[in-house]
mmCIF file with all atom_site columns, C-alpha atoms in Angstrom:
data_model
loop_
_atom_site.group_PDB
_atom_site.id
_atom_site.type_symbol
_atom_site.label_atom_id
_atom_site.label_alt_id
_atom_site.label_comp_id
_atom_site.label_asym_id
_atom_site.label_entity_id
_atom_site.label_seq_id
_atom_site.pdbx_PDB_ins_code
_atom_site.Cartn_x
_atom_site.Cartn_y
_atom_site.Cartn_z
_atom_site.occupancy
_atom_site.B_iso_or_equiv
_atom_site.pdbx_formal_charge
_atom_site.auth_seq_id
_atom_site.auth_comp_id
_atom_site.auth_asym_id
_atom_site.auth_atom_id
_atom_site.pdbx_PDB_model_num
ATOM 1   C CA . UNK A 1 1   ? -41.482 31.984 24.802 1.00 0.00 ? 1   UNK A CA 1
ATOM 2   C CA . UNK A 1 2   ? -38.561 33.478 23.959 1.00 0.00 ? 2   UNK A CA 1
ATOM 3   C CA . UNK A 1 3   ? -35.133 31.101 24.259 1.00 0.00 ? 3   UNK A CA 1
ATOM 4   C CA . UNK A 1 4   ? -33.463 32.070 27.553 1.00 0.00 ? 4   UNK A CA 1
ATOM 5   C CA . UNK A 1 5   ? -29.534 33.989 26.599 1.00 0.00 ? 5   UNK A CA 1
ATOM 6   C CA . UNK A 1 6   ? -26.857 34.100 29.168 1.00 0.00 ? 6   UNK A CA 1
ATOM 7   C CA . UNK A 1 7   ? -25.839 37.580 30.034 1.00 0.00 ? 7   UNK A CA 1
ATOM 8   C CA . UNK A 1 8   ? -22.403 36.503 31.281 1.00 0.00 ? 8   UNK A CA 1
ATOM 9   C CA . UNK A 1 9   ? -20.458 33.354 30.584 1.00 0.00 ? 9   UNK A CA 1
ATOM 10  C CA . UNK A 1 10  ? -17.546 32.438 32.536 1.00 0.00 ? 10  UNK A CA 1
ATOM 11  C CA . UNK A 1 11  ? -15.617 29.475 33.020 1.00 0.00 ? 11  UNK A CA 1
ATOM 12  C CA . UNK A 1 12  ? -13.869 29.204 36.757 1.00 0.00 ? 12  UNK A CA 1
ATOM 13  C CA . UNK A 1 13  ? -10.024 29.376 37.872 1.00 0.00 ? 13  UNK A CA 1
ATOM 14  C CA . UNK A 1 14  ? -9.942  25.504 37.504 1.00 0.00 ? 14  UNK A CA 1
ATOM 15  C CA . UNK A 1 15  ? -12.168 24.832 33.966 1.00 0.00 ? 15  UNK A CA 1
ATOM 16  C CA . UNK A 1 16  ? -14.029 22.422 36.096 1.00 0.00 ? 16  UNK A CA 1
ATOM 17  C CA . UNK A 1 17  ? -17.106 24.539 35.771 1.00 0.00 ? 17  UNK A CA 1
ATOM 18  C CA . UNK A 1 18  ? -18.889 26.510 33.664 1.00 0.00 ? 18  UNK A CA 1
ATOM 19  C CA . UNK A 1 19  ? -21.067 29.298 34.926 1.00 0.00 ? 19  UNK A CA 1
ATOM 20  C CA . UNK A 1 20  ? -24.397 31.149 33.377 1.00 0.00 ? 20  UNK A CA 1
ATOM 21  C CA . UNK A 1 21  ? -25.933 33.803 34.283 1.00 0.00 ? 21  UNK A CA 1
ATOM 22  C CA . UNK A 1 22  ? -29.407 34.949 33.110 1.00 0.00 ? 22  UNK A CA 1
ATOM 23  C CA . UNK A 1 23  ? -31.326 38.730 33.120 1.00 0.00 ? 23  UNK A CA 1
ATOM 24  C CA . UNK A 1 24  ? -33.254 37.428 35.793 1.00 0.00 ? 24  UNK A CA 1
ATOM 25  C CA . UNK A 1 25  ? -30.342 36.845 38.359 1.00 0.00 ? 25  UNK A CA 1
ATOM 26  C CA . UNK A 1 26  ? -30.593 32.691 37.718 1.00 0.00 ? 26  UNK A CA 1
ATOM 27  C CA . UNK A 1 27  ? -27.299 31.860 37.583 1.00 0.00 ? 27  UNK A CA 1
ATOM 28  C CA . UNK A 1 28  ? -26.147 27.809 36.870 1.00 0.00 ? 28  UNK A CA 1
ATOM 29  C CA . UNK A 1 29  ? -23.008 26.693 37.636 1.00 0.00 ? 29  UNK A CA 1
ATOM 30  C CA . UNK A 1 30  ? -22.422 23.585 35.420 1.00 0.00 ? 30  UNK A CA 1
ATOM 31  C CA . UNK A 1 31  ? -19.273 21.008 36.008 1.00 0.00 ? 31  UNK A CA 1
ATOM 32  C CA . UNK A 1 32  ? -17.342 20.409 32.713 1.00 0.00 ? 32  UNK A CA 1
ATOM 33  C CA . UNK A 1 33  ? -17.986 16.600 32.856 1.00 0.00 ? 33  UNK A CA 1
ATOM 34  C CA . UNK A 1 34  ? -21.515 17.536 33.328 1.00 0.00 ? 34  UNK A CA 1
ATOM 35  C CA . UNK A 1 35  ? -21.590 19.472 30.355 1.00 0.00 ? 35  UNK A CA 1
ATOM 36  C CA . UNK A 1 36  ? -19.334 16.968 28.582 1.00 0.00 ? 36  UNK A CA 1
ATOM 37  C CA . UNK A 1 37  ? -21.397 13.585 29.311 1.00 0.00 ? 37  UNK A CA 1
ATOM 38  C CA . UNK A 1 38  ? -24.091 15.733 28.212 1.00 0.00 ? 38  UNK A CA 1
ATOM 39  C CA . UNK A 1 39  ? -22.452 16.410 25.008 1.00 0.00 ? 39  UNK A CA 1
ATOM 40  C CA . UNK A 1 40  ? -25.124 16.998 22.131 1.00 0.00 ? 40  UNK A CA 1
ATOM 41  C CA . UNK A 1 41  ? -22.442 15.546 19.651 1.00 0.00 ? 41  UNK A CA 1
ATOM 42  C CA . UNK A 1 42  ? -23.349 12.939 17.447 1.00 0.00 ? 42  UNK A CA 1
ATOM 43  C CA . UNK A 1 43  ? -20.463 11.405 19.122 1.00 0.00 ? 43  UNK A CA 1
ATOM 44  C CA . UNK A 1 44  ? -22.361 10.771 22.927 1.00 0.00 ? 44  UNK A CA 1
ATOM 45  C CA . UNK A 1 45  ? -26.105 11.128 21.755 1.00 0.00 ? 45  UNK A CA 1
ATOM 46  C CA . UNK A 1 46  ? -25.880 8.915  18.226 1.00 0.00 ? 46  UNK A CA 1
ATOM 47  C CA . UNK A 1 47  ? -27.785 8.894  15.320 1.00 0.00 ? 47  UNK A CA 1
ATOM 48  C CA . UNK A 1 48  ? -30.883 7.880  16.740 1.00 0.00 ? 48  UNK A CA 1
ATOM 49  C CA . UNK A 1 49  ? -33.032 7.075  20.211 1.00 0.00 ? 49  UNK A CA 1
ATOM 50  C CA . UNK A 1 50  ? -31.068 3.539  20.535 1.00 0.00 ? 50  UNK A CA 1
ATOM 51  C CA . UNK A 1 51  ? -27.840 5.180  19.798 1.00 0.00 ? 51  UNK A CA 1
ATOM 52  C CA . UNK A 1 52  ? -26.547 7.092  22.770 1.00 0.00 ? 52  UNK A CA 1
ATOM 53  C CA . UNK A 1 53  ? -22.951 6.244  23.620 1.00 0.00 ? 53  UNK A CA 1
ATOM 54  C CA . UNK A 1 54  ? -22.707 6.262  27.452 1.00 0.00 ? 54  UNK A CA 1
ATOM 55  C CA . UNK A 1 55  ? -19.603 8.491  28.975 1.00 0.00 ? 55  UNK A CA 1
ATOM 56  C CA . UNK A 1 56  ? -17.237 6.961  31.217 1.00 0.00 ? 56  UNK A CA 1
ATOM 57  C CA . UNK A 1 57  ? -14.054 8.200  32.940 1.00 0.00 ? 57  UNK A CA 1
ATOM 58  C CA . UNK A 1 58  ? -15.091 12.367 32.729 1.00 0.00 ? 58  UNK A CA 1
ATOM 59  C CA . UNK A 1 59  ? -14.524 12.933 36.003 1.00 0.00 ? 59  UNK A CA 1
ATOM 60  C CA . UNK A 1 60  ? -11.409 14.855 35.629 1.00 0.00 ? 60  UNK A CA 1
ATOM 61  C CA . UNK A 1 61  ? -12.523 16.598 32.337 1.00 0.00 ? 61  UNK A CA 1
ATOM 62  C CA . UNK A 1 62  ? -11.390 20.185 31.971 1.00 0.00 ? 62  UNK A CA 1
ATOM 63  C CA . UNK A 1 63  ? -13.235 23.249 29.398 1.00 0.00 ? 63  UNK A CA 1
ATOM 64  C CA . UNK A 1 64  ? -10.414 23.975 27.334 1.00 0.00 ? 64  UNK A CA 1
ATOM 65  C CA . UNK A 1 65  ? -11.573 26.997 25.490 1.00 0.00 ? 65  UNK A CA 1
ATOM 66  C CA . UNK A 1 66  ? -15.286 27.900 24.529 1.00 0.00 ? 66  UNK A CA 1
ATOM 67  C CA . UNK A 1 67  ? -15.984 29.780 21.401 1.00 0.00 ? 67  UNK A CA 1
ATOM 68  C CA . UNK A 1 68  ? -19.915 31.449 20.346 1.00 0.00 ? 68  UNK A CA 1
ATOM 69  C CA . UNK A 1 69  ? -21.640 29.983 17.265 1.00 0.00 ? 69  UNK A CA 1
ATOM 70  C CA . UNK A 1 70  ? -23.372 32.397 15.576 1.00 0.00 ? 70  UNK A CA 1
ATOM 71  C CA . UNK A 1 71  ? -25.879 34.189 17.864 1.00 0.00 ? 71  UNK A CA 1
ATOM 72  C CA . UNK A 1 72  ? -27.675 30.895 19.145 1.00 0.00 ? 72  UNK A CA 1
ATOM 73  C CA . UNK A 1 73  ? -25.112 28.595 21.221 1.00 0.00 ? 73  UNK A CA 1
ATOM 74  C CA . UNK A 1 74  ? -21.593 28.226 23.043 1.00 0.00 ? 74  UNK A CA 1
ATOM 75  C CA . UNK A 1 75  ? -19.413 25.425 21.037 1.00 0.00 ? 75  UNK A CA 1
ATOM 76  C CA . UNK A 1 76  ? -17.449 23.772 23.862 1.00 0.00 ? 76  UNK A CA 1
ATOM 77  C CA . UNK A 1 77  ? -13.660 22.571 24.180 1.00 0.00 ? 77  UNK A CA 1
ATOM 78  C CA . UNK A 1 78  ? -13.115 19.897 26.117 1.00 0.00 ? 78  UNK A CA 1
ATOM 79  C CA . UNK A 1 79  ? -9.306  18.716 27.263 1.00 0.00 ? 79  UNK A CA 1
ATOM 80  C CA . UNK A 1 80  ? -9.758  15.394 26.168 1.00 0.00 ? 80  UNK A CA 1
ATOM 81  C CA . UNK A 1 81  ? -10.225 16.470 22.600 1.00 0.00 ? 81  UNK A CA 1
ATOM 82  C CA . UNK A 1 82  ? -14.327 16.790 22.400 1.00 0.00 ? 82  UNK A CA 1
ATOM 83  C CA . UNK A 1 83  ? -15.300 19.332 20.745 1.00 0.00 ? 83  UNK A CA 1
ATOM 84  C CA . UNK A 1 84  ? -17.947 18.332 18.318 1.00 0.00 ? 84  UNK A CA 1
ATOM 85  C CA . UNK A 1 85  ? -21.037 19.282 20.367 1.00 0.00 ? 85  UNK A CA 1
ATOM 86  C CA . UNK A 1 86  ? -22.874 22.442 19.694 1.00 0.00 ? 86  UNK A CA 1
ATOM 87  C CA . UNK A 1 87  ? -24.624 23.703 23.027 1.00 0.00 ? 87  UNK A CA 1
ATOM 88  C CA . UNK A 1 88  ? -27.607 25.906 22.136 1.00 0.00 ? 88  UNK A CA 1
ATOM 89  C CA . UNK A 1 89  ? -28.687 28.420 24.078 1.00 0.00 ? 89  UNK A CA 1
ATOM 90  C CA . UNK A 1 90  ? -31.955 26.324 24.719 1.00 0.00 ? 90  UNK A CA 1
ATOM 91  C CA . UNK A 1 91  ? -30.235 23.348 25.953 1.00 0.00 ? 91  UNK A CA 1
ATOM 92  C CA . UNK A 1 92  ? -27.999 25.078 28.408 1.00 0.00 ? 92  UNK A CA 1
ATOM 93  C CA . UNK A 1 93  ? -30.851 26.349 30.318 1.00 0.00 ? 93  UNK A CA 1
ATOM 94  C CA . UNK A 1 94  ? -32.242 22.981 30.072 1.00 0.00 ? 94  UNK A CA 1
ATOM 95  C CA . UNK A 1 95  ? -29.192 21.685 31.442 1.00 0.00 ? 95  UNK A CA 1
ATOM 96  C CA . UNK A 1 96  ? -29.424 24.160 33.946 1.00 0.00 ? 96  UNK A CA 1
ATOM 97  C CA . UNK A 1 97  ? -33.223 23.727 35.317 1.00 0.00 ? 97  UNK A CA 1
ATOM 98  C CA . UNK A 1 98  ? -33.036 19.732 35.059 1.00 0.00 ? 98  UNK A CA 1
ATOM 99  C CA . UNK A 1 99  ? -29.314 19.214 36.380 1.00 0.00 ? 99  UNK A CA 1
ATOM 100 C CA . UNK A 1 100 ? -30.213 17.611 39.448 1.00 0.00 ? 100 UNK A CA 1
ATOM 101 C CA . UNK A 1 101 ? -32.652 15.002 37.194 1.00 0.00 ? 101 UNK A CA 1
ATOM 102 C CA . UNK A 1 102 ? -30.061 14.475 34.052 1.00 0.00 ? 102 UNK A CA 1
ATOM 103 C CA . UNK A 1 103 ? -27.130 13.878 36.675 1.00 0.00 ? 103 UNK A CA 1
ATOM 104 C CA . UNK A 1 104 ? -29.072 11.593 38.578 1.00 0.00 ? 104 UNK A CA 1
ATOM 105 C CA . UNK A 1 105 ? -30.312 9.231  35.981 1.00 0.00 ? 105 UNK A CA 1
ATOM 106 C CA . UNK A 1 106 ? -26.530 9.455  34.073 1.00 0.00 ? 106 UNK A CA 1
ATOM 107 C CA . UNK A 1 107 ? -25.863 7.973  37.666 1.00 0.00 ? 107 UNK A CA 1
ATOM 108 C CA . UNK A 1 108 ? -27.635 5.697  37.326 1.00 0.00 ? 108 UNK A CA 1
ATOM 109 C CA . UNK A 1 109 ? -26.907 4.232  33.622 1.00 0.00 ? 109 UNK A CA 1
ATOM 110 C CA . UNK A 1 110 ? -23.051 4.246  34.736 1.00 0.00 ? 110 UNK A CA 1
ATOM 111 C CA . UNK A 1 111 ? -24.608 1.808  37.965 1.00 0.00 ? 111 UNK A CA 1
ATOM 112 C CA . UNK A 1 112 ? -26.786 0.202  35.975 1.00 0.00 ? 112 UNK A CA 1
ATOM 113 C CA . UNK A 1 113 ? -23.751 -0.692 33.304 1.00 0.00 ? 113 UNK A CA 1
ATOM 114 C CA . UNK A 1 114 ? -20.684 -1.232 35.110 1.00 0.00 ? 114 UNK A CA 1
ATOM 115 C CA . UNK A 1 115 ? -19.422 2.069  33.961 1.00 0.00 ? 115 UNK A CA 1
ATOM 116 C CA . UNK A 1 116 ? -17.241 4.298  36.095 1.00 0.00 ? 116 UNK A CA 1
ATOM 117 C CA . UNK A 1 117 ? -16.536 8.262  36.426 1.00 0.00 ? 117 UNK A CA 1
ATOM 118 C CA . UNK A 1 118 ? -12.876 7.646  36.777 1.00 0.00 ? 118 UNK A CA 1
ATOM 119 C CA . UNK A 1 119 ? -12.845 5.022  33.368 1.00 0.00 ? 119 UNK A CA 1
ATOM 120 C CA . UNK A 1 120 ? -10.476 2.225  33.697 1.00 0.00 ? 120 UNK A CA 1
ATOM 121 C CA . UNK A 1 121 ? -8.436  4.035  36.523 1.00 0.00 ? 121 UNK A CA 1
ATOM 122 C CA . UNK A 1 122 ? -6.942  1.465  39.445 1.00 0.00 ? 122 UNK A CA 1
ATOM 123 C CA . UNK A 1 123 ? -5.930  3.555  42.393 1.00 0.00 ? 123 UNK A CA 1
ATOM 124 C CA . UNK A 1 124 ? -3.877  0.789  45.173 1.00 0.00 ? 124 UNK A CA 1
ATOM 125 C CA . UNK A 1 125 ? -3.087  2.935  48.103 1.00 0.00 ? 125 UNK A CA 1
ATOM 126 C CA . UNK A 1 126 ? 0.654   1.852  49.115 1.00 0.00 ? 126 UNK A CA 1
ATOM 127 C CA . UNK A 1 127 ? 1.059   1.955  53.620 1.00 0.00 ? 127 UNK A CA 1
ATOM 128 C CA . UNK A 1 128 ? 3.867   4.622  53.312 1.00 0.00 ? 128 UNK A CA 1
#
């Protein structure tokens, strides 16, 4: 089967979100901390299976600029200075079809380790 190619790419008003659309009229609209705690970078996935690097504190993570590599995959900017991972064409539309699965089990590692979307972020609401 032939790798699924967007045929538009667009990142939104905010660069909170990243948005693919396919031939077919499937469209994904991916969050950039989705896409960044998803990060195929050595960096968040490791060197091996024991080796991932769990994300914290990508809540407010923008898409800083997005550039093609070669005819196969989107290389992806980040605002907090990722830019190592190479998304392939292949694993966007993965991405895509299993977001609701991927985002629920990253859930649930954060949970399951004391981890936090917002990192090490206090927030003490002062009575005004």
């Amino acid at each position: 089967m032939p790798v699924p190619v967007p045929q538009r790419i667009a990142v939104n008003r905010d660069k909170d979100q990243l948005s693919l659309t396919y031939v077919d009229t499937q469209c994904f609209d991916l969050s950039a901390e989705y896409l960044r705690v998803s990060s195929p970078s050595a960096e968040v996935r490791g060197h091996g299976p024991d080796d991932e690097m769990l994300q914290v504190g990508k809540r407010w993570v923008r898409i800083q600029d997005l550039q093609k590599a070669g005819n196969y995959a989107l290389k992806i900017h980040f605002d907090d200075g990722h830019d190592s991972g190479i998304y392939t064409w292949d694993y966007l539309y993965d991405l895509g079809q299993n977001h609701a699965r991927y985002w629920d089990d990253y859930l649930a590692k954060l949970q399951h380790q004391g981890g936090s979307r917002d990192g090490d972020t206090q927030v003490i609401n002062i009575p005004g």
